[in-house]
Each structure stands twice: as structure tokens, then as C-alpha cells.
Coordinates of C-alpha atoms and ligand atoms in Angstrom, one line a residue:
M731 CA -69.4 84.5 -73.7
K732 CA -72.6 83.7 -72.0
T733 CA -72.8 84.9 -68.4
V734 CA -74.4 82.7 -65.7
E735 CA -77.4 84.2 -64.0
G736 CA -77.7 84.4 -60.2
P737 CA -75.8 85.8 -57.3
E738 CA -72.0 85.6 -57.2
P739 CA -70.9 83.1 -54.6
T740 CA -69.1 84.9 -51.8
M741 CA -66.2 83.3 -49.9
E742 CA -68.6 83.2 -46.9
S743 CA -71.4 81.4 -48.6
R744 CA -69.1 78.9 -50.3
S745 CA -67.1 78.2 -47.2
H746 CA -70.1 77.3 -45.1
A747 CA -72.3 75.5 -47.6
G748 CA -71.2 72.1 -46.3
V749 CA -70.1 68.9 -47.8
V750 CA -72.4 67.5 -50.5
E751 CA -73.9 64.1 -49.6
S752 CA -72.3 61.3 -51.5
T753 CA -73.6 57.9 -52.6
L754 CA -70.2 56.4 -51.7
P755 CA -70.9 54.1 -48.7
K756 CA -69.0 54.6 -45.5
H757 CA -67.6 51.2 -44.5
Q758 CA -67.9 50.1 -40.9
L759 CA -67.3 46.8 -39.2
L760 CA -67.6 47.8 -35.5
D761 CA -70.5 50.0 -34.6
E762 CA -70.4 52.8 -32.0
R763 CA -70.9 50.3 -29.2
G764 CA -68.3 47.9 -30.5
A765 CA -70.7 45.4 -32.0
V766 CA -69.7 43.7 -35.2
T767 CA -71.6 44.8 -38.4
E768 CA -71.5 43.2 -41.8
D769 CA -70.0 44.8 -44.8
D770 CA -70.0 42.9 -48.1
L771 CA -66.7 44.3 -49.3
L772 CA -64.7 44.4 -46.1
S773 CA -66.0 41.6 -43.9
P774 CA -64.0 38.9 -45.7
Y775 CA -60.8 40.8 -44.8
T776 CA -61.1 40.3 -41.1
Q777 CA -62.0 36.6 -40.9
D778 CA -58.5 35.5 -39.8
I779 CA -58.1 38.2 -37.1
T780 CA -57.6 36.5 -33.7
V781 CA -58.2 37.8 -30.1
D782 CA -54.4 38.1 -29.8
D783 CA -54.4 40.3 -32.8
L784 CA -57.1 42.5 -31.4
Q785 CA -55.2 42.7 -28.1
H786 CA -52.1 43.7 -30.0
L787 CA -54.1 46.5 -31.7
Y788 CA -55.5 47.6 -28.4
R789 CA -52.0 47.7 -26.8
S790 CA -50.7 49.7 -29.7
M791 CA -53.6 52.2 -29.7
T792 CA -53.4 52.8 -25.9
K793 CA -49.6 53.0 -26.0
A794 CA -49.8 55.8 -28.6
R795 CA -52.4 57.6 -26.6
R796 CA -50.3 57.4 -23.4
V797 CA -47.2 58.6 -25.1
D798 CA -49.3 61.4 -26.6
E799 CA -50.5 62.6 -23.2
E800 CA -46.9 62.5 -21.9
G801 CA -45.8 64.5 -25.0
T802 CA -48.3 67.3 -24.2
S803 CA -47.1 67.4 -20.5
L804 CA -43.5 67.4 -21.5
Q805 CA -44.1 70.4 -23.8
R806 CA -46.0 72.2 -21.1
Q807 CA -43.1 71.7 -18.8
G808 CA -40.7 73.2 -21.3
Q809 CA -39.0 69.9 -22.2
L810 CA -40.2 69.8 -25.9
V811 CA -40.2 72.6 -28.4
L812 CA -43.7 71.5 -29.7
W813 CA -46.0 68.5 -29.5
V814 CA -48.5 67.4 -32.1
P815 CA -51.3 65.5 -30.5
L816 CA -52.8 62.4 -32.3
K817 CA -55.6 61.7 -29.8
G818 CA -58.6 60.3 -31.6
Q819 CA -56.7 59.1 -34.7
E820 CA -55.2 55.9 -33.2
A821 CA -57.5 53.5 -35.1
A822 CA -56.8 55.2 -38.4
Q823 CA -53.1 55.1 -37.8
I824 CA -52.6 51.6 -36.3
G825 CA -55.3 50.1 -38.5
S826 CA -53.5 51.3 -41.7
T827 CA -49.9 50.4 -40.5
W828 CA -50.5 47.0 -39.0
P829 CA -51.5 45.3 -42.4
T830 CA -48.4 46.6 -44.2
R831 CA -45.3 44.5 -44.6
P832 CA -41.8 45.7 -43.4
T833 CA -40.9 46.0 -47.1
D834 CA -43.7 48.5 -47.8
R835 CA -42.4 52.1 -47.6
L836 CA -44.5 54.6 -45.6
Y837 CA -44.5 58.4 -46.0
P838 CA -46.0 60.1 -42.9
S839 CA -46.9 63.8 -42.3
Y840 CA -46.1 65.0 -38.8
R841 CA -48.9 63.5 -36.6
E842 CA -48.3 59.8 -37.4
H843 CA -46.8 58.9 -34.1
A844 CA -48.7 55.6 -33.9
V845 CA -47.5 54.7 -37.4
A846 CA -44.0 55.4 -36.3
F847 CA -44.3 53.2 -33.1
E848 CA -45.9 50.4 -35.1
R849 CA -42.9 50.6 -37.4
G850 CA -40.5 50.1 -34.4
V851 CA -39.5 53.8 -33.7
E852 CA -38.9 54.2 -30.0
P853 CA -41.1 56.8 -28.4
S854 CA -38.0 58.5 -27.0
E855 CA -36.5 58.6 -30.5
L856 CA -39.6 60.5 -31.6
M857 CA -39.4 62.8 -28.6
R858 CA -35.8 63.7 -29.5
Y859 CA -37.2 65.2 -32.7
F860 CA -39.8 67.3 -30.9
R861 CA -37.1 68.4 -28.5
G862 CA -35.1 69.8 -31.4
H863 CA -32.1 67.5 -30.8
T864 CA -32.1 65.9 -34.2
A865 CA -32.3 67.1 -37.8
G866 CA -34.5 64.2 -38.8
G867 CA -35.7 61.8 -36.2
W868 CA -34.9 58.2 -37.2
D869 CA -33.1 56.2 -39.8
P870 CA -35.7 55.9 -42.7
E871 CA -34.0 52.8 -44.1
K872 CA -34.1 50.9 -40.8
H873 CA -37.8 51.4 -40.4
N874 CA -38.8 51.8 -44.0
L875 CA -40.5 54.9 -42.8
N876 CA -39.7 58.2 -44.3
L877 CA -39.0 61.2 -42.0
Y878 CA -41.8 63.5 -40.9
T879 CA -42.8 66.1 -43.5
V880 CA -44.2 69.4 -42.3
V881 CA -44.5 71.0 -45.7
L882 CA -48.1 69.9 -46.4
G883 CA -48.5 67.3 -49.1
S884 CA -44.9 67.3 -50.2
Q885 CA -44.5 63.7 -49.2
A886 CA -47.2 62.7 -51.8
P887 CA -44.9 63.2 -54.8
H888 CA -42.1 61.6 -53.0
A889 CA -44.2 58.5 -52.2
V890 CA -45.5 58.3 -55.8
G891 CA -42.0 58.7 -57.2
Y892 CA -40.7 55.9 -54.9
A893 CA -43.6 53.7 -55.9
M894 CA -43.0 54.3 -59.6
G895 CA -39.4 53.5 -59.0
T896 CA -40.2 50.1 -57.3
A897 CA -42.4 49.2 -60.3
L898 CA -39.8 50.3 -62.8
D899 CA -37.1 48.2 -61.0
R900 CA -39.4 45.2 -61.3
K901 CA -40.0 45.8 -65.0
A902 CA -36.2 46.2 -65.6
A903 CA -35.6 42.8 -63.8
E904 CA -38.3 41.2 -66.0
D905 CA -36.8 42.7 -69.2
A906 CA -33.4 41.4 -68.2
G907 CA -34.9 37.9 -67.9
T908 CA -34.5 37.8 -64.1
P909 CA -37.9 38.6 -62.7
L910 CA -38.2 39.3 -59.0
E911 CA -39.9 36.5 -57.1
T912 CA -41.3 38.8 -54.4
E913 CA -44.7 40.4 -54.6
L914 CA -44.9 44.1 -55.5
E915 CA -44.1 46.3 -52.6
A916 CA -46.7 48.9 -51.7
V917 CA -46.1 52.5 -50.7
V918 CA -48.4 54.4 -48.3
A919 CA -48.6 58.2 -48.4
Y920 CA -50.3 59.7 -45.3
F921 CA -51.8 63.1 -45.3
G922 CA -54.7 65.1 -43.9
D923 CA -57.9 66.6 -45.2
G924 CA -56.2 70.0 -45.4
A925 CA -53.2 68.7 -47.3
S926 CA -55.5 67.0 -49.8
T927 CA -56.1 70.4 -51.3
E928 CA -52.5 71.0 -52.1
G929 CA -51.5 71.1 -55.8
E930 CA -48.8 68.5 -55.1
V931 CA -51.3 66.0 -53.9
H932 CA -53.4 66.4 -57.1
E933 CA -50.3 66.1 -59.3
S934 CA -49.3 63.0 -57.4
M935 CA -52.6 61.4 -58.0
V936 CA -52.5 62.1 -61.7
F937 CA -49.0 60.6 -61.9
A938 CA -50.0 57.6 -59.8
A939 CA -53.0 56.9 -62.0
S940 CA -51.1 57.4 -65.3
Y941 CA -48.3 55.0 -64.2
D942 CA -50.4 52.5 -62.1
A943 CA -48.1 53.3 -59.3
P944 CA -48.3 50.8 -56.3
V945 CA -49.4 53.5 -53.8
L946 CA -52.1 53.9 -51.2
F947 CA -53.1 57.4 -50.5
F948 CA -54.3 57.2 -46.9
I949 CA -56.1 60.4 -45.8
Q950 CA -57.0 61.0 -42.2
N951 CA -59.9 63.3 -42.5
N952 CA -59.8 64.6 -38.9
Q953 CA -62.3 67.3 -39.8
W954 CA -59.9 70.2 -39.2
A955 CA -56.9 71.8 -40.9
I956 CA -55.9 73.8 -37.9
S957 CA -58.9 76.2 -37.6
V958 CA -60.3 75.5 -41.1
P959 CA -63.2 73.0 -41.1
F960 CA -63.4 70.2 -43.6
A961 CA -66.4 71.8 -45.4
T962 CA -64.2 74.5 -46.6
Q963 CA -61.6 72.1 -48.0
S964 CA -63.9 70.1 -50.1
R965 CA -67.4 70.0 -51.6
V966 CA -67.4 66.2 -51.5
P967 CA -66.1 63.4 -49.3
L968 CA -62.4 63.1 -50.3
A969 CA -62.8 59.4 -51.3
T970 CA -65.0 60.5 -54.2
R971 CA -62.1 62.5 -55.7
A972 CA -60.3 59.2 -56.6
A973 CA -62.8 58.5 -59.4
G974 CA -61.8 61.7 -61.1
Y975 CA -58.3 60.4 -61.4
G976 CA -59.4 57.0 -62.4
F977 CA -58.8 54.8 -59.4
E978 CA -60.8 53.5 -56.5
G979 CA -61.6 55.5 -53.4
L980 CA -63.0 54.0 -50.2
R981 CA -64.7 55.9 -47.3
V982 CA -64.2 54.2 -44.0
D983 CA -65.1 54.9 -40.4
G984 CA -61.7 55.9 -39.3
N985 CA -62.5 55.4 -35.6
D986 CA -63.3 51.7 -36.3
I987 CA -60.1 49.8 -36.2
L988 CA -61.5 46.7 -37.9
A989 CA -62.8 48.7 -40.9
V990 CA -59.5 50.5 -41.3
V991 CA -57.6 47.2 -41.1
A992 CA -59.9 45.6 -43.6
A993 CA -59.9 48.5 -46.0
T994 CA -56.1 48.7 -45.9
R995 CA -55.8 44.9 -46.6
Y996 CA -58.2 45.2 -49.5
A997 CA -56.3 48.2 -50.9
L998 CA -52.9 46.6 -50.4
A999 CA -54.0 43.4 -52.1
K1000 CA -55.2 45.3 -55.1
I1001 CA -52.0 47.4 -55.2
R1002 CA -49.8 44.3 -55.1
R1003 CA -51.7 42.8 -58.0
G1004 CA -50.4 45.7 -60.0
E1005 CA -53.8 47.3 -60.4
G1006 CA -52.6 50.8 -59.5
P1007 CA -53.3 53.2 -56.7
V1008 CA -56.1 53.3 -54.2
L1009 CA -57.3 56.1 -51.9
I1010 CA -58.7 55.6 -48.5
E1011 CA -60.4 58.4 -46.6
A1012 CA -60.6 57.5 -42.9
E1013 CA -63.2 59.7 -41.3
T1014 CA -61.9 60.5 -37.8
Y1015 CA -61.5 63.4 -35.4
R1016 CA -58.6 65.3 -34.0
M1017 CA -59.8 65.3 -30.4
G1018 CA -57.1 67.6 -29.1
A1019 CA -55.5 70.8 -30.3
H1020 CA -53.7 71.1 -33.7
T1021 CA -50.4 71.4 -31.8
T1022 CA -49.5 72.6 -28.3
A1023 CA -49.3 76.1 -29.9
D1024 CA -53.0 76.0 -30.8
D1025 CA -56.3 76.7 -28.8
P1026 CA -59.2 75.0 -30.5
T1027 CA -61.8 76.7 -28.2
K1028 CA -61.2 79.7 -30.4
Y1029 CA -62.8 78.1 -33.5
R1030 CA -64.8 75.0 -32.7
K1031 CA -67.7 74.2 -30.4
R1032 CA -67.6 72.1 -27.3
E1033 CA -70.7 70.2 -28.4
E1034 CA -68.8 69.0 -31.5
E1035 CA -65.9 67.7 -29.4
D1036 CA -68.4 66.0 -27.0
Q1037 CA -70.2 64.3 -30.0
W1038 CA -67.0 62.9 -31.4
G1039 CA -65.9 61.9 -27.9
L1040 CA -68.7 59.3 -28.0
L1041 CA -67.0 57.7 -31.0
D1042 CA -63.6 57.2 -29.3
P1043 CA -61.8 54.5 -31.2
I1044 CA -60.1 53.0 -28.2
E1045 CA -63.4 52.7 -26.2
R1046 CA -65.0 51.0 -29.1
L1047 CA -62.3 48.3 -29.4
K1048 CA -62.3 47.9 -25.6
E1049 CA -66.1 47.3 -25.6
H1050 CA -65.7 44.8 -28.5
L1051 CA -63.0 42.9 -26.6
R1052 CA -65.1 42.8 -23.5
T1053 CA -68.4 41.8 -25.0
A1054 CA -67.5 39.7 -28.0
H1055 CA -64.4 38.1 -26.6
G1056 CA -64.9 38.1 -22.9
V1057 CA -61.5 39.8 -22.2
A1058 CA -61.2 40.5 -18.5
D1059 CA -60.6 43.8 -16.7
S1060 CA -57.1 42.5 -15.7
F1061 CA -56.0 42.7 -19.3
F1062 CA -56.9 46.4 -19.6
E1063 CA -55.3 47.1 -16.2
T1064 CA -52.0 45.4 -17.1
V1065 CA -51.9 47.3 -20.4
A1066 CA -52.5 50.6 -18.6
Q1067 CA -49.7 49.8 -16.2
E1068 CA -47.3 48.9 -19.1
N1069 CA -48.1 52.2 -20.8
D1070 CA -47.4 54.1 -17.6
D1071 CA -44.1 52.4 -17.2
L1072 CA -43.2 53.2 -20.8
A1073 CA -44.1 56.8 -20.4
R1074 CA -41.9 57.0 -17.2
R1075 CA -39.0 55.5 -19.1
M1076 CA -39.5 57.7 -22.0
R1077 CA -39.5 60.8 -19.8
A1078 CA -36.3 59.7 -18.1
D1079 CA -34.6 59.0 -21.4
L1080 CA -35.6 62.4 -22.7
L1081 CA -34.4 64.3 -19.7
A1082 CA -31.0 62.5 -19.9
M1083 CA -30.5 63.4 -23.6
T1084 CA -27.4 65.3 -24.4
P1085 CA -28.1 68.3 -26.7
P1086 CA -26.2 68.6 -29.9
E1087 CA -23.6 71.4 -30.3
F1088 CA -24.8 74.3 -32.5
V1089 CA -21.8 73.7 -34.8
D1090 CA -23.1 70.2 -35.6
R1091 CA -25.8 71.8 -37.8
F1092 CA -23.2 72.4 -40.5
E1093 CA -22.7 68.6 -40.8
H1094 CA -26.2 68.0 -42.0
V1095 CA -26.6 70.5 -44.9
Y1096 CA -25.1 68.2 -47.6
A1097 CA -24.1 64.6 -47.7
E1098 CA -20.8 65.5 -49.3
P1099 CA -18.3 68.2 -48.2
H1100 CA -19.2 71.6 -49.5
A1101 CA -16.8 74.6 -49.8
L1102 CA -19.4 77.3 -48.9
V1103 CA -20.7 75.3 -45.8
A1104 CA -17.1 74.6 -44.7
A1105 CA -16.3 78.4 -44.9
E1106 CA -19.5 79.3 -43.0
R1107 CA -18.6 76.7 -40.3
A1108 CA -15.1 78.1 -40.0
E1109 CA -16.5 81.6 -39.7
Y1110 CA -18.9 80.5 -37.0
L1111 CA -16.1 78.8 -35.0
E1112 CA -14.0 81.9 -35.2
Y1113 CA -17.0 84.0 -34.0
Q1114 CA -17.6 81.6 -31.2
A1115 CA -13.9 81.7 -30.2
G1116 CA -14.3 85.5 -29.6
F1117 CA -16.4 84.8 -26.5
E1118 CA -14.9 84.0 -23.2
D1119 CA -17.8 81.7 -22.3
A1120 CA -18.7 79.7 -25.5
S1121 CA -22.3 79.2 -24.4
D1122 CA -23.0 82.9 -24.7
V1123 CA -23.0 82.7 -28.4
H1124 CA -26.2 80.6 -29.1
G1125 CA -26.4 78.2 -26.2
T1126 CA -27.1 74.6 -26.8
A1127 CA -30.3 73.2 -28.3
A1128 CA -31.5 72.1 -24.9
E1129 CA -31.1 75.6 -23.4
G1130 CA -33.3 76.9 -26.2
V1131 CA -36.0 74.4 -25.3
G1132 CA -37.0 75.7 -21.9
A1133 CA -36.9 79.3 -23.0
Ligands
LIG1255 C1 -47.4 74.0 -47.7 C2 -47.8 74.3 -46.3 N1 -48.8 75.3 -46.1 C3 -49.2 75.6 -44.9 C4 -48.7 75.0 -43.8 C5 -49.2 75.3 -42.4 N2 -50.0 74.2 -41.8 C6 -49.4 73.3 -41.0 S1 -50.5 72.1 -40.5 C7 -51.7 72.8 -41.4 C8 -53.1 72.2 -41.5 C9 -53.0 70.8 -42.0 O1 -54.2 70.1 -41.9 P1 -54.5 68.7 -42.4 O2 -53.8 68.4 -43.6 O3 -55.9 68.4 -42.3 O4 -53.6 67.8 -41.3 P2 -53.9 67.7 -39.7 O5 -53.0 68.8 -39.1 O6 -55.3 68.0 -39.4 O7 -53.4 66.4 -39.3 C10 -51.3 74.0 -42.1 C11 -52.1 74.8 -42.9 C12 -47.7 74.0 -44.0 N3 -47.1 73.3 -43.0 N4 -47.3 73.7 -45.2
LIG1256 MG1 -57.0 67.6 -40.7

């Protein structure tokens, strides 16, 4: 075997070599100052967007940010077990959810709070999850939104499997001579730059390509996977990977709500035509900590945060609304007031929540009765009965929260 000349790459040199420049264009429709820019591929997909629509998008983005701030405070005050901030990713999340239909199934990771709100999940419902009061969070069927997935990338095969299933159902109906009259439903799999390196994500992309699955892989590249920078995760922009599997990949400015909406509309239209999967890489930034258990000052520079602060997606849309559409200050003030009221209600709802009993956990292991779980439950109840004060055993979930 012929050996390759030259120094062995070390972990150090490979990790810090940076991301190779790509010829793939980065799509943008609103520049850093909120002025409209033209994009041959995407501009046609925003023609029908009205000022009302833009105001809705602004409301949704600021609502998510306000709830996010409240989430951090609540965790600091001992009312949540953990909080996962989304600050900075509002355009990527709202811009990709808004163009979906209620019949499209979404598979989030764990930071997609704005996606959940846009899908009708109440902020307090989400908070209940981060308080440790629920085993899941919400009814996935009601919102057509799968539950949060903390095991990185594992929602990707679920999403692709679901997408393949919808396409197979359609084919079965056609074969039976009763073709469905509705358009193909799309499935969206959300994950991050870090998760994109998981084996399951690669396997999902191979399957999706092989079976033309109606799925959109929506990657929020927020530049960090906890303390690992993007340059360590990939030698190339993630959108370029799609070509290797045989489908289209788009790079968009993920802090530009119009570009994200347009790219998502473009991708969904293609997916609904049965042309297979699409990948969108939304380049954005996690402005806060990874979670409330993390301290980003330990691994990234203040200058980097300041640089990205200038690209704030909410400020950009606000500037656009003001300058291009003459939206008055009173609109922004009213929205801020509505968001404060919402945060206050959410806090009150959270503090009034009744914690589940420890024994309830046995109910959620299997859907059907199970002999082993029933025996363990009985053993637990017997153990608990041995204490004079039942709360001495484990306490309730709420007592655990403030500890
Ligand atoms: C399979 C697996 N490995 C490791 C972890 C620990 N972990 C949690 S979040 C995270 C970083 C994920 O980064 P990214 O995918 O970029 O998403 P982000 O948190 O930036 O939104 C890691 C390594 C995990 N949850 N699951
Ligand atoms: Mg990340």
C-alpha cells in the first residue's frame, strides 16, 4: 500500500483548520440593516407576504424571546429544572414553521420553543416539561409536533420513517384505485450543527434520498455544539453535504426571516411535488448559553458574541417594518406589552402547577399493563407505606425542583 507523504494531521490542526469556503451561495432577502435584497431563486417566494404577515412574524419572534427570558429567570429562581435558551434563533425557527401546513409533521430537538409556540403549544405547557412535571410535554397528535428529543439526531430517522410512511400510504391508496386528493404532506426534521455529525442523521439522509421521502432536513447551524465550534464539526458548510446524498441543499442567512420563509416555501413545494428530500442550513447564532447549566464565557470570545449581536434577527425585521412599511412605534410598544402580560400569566400558571406523584411514573413506562412494572409499582407503594410521612420517601417532583 502506498503511504501518503507529509505530516500526520493532529486533532489540534484538524479541529482548528476552519471551514472550507463553498461556492454554494448563501441566500439572503433582508440585509443586515433590514433592506430588501434580490435573490433569483428565493425572491418569488415572498411576493404575496403582506404587512400583516410580517407583523405576525414579528409578534411570534418577540413572544418567543420574551418567554425565553422568563424561562431563564424561572430556572435561576429554582422554578425550572433546566432551561434551554433559543435567543438568536427566532427567525430560523419561526421562518421555517410558519410556511408549514397543520398536516405537516414536525420533529424538533430540544431548543425549538418558537416552533412549538407557532404550532399552538402554550408557553406554560412547555414550561411544565422543563419543570419536570410531565413525561413528554404536549399531545403530539394535537399539534402534529413530535415531542422534544434530547438524544441528538435520533429524531431524524423517526422523521424519515414517518415521511416514508406517508408516501407509502399514498401509494397504497393509488394502487387500490382510491388515490388521495390531498397534496403530499411534508415532514420537517429539526436538528443542529452538532447533531448533523451523528451517524443516525447520515443514515436518515441516505434513506430519505433512496426512497424520495417527503422530508425537509432543517439544520440550525448556531455555530456551537455546547463548547465545540462548528469548524470542528464539518470541513464544509452543511448544505453542501446534501449533494453527496443526491438531493438539494440550500444555505440561508438564518437571521433573515424572509430568506428562511422563502427557502422553506421553496423546499416544501418541491417536497410536495414528490421530488424527494431537501436540506436547509440556516446560519444563525446561539446568543445565549447552551443551557442554564452552561457558561459560554469559558469557551468563546466576547467579540464573537458582539459581532453576531449586530445581526440580531428581531432587530432586522423591526428595521424593515419601520423603514419599508412605515410601521409606527406604537405597534412595537403594544407587542412588548402583550409579551410582558403573557410572561406574567405564564409565570403565574407555572407557580400554580400541581406536581405529579412519584408513583405516577409507573403509568408511563408502557402503553399496556405490564407485569414487571406492576410488581415494581406495588413494591414501591409498600416501601412508601413504611414511612410515617409519605413525603420523606422521595418528595414530589416540585420539591425536587427548588433543591
Ligand atoms: C447522542 C447524544 N450525544 C451527546 C449528547 C450531549 N449533548 C447535548 S446537546 C449537545 C450539543 C448539540 O449541539 P447542536 O446539535 O449544534 O445543537 P444546539 O444545542 O447547538 O442547538 C450535546 C453534545 C446528547 N444529548 N445526545
Ligand atoms: Mg449548534
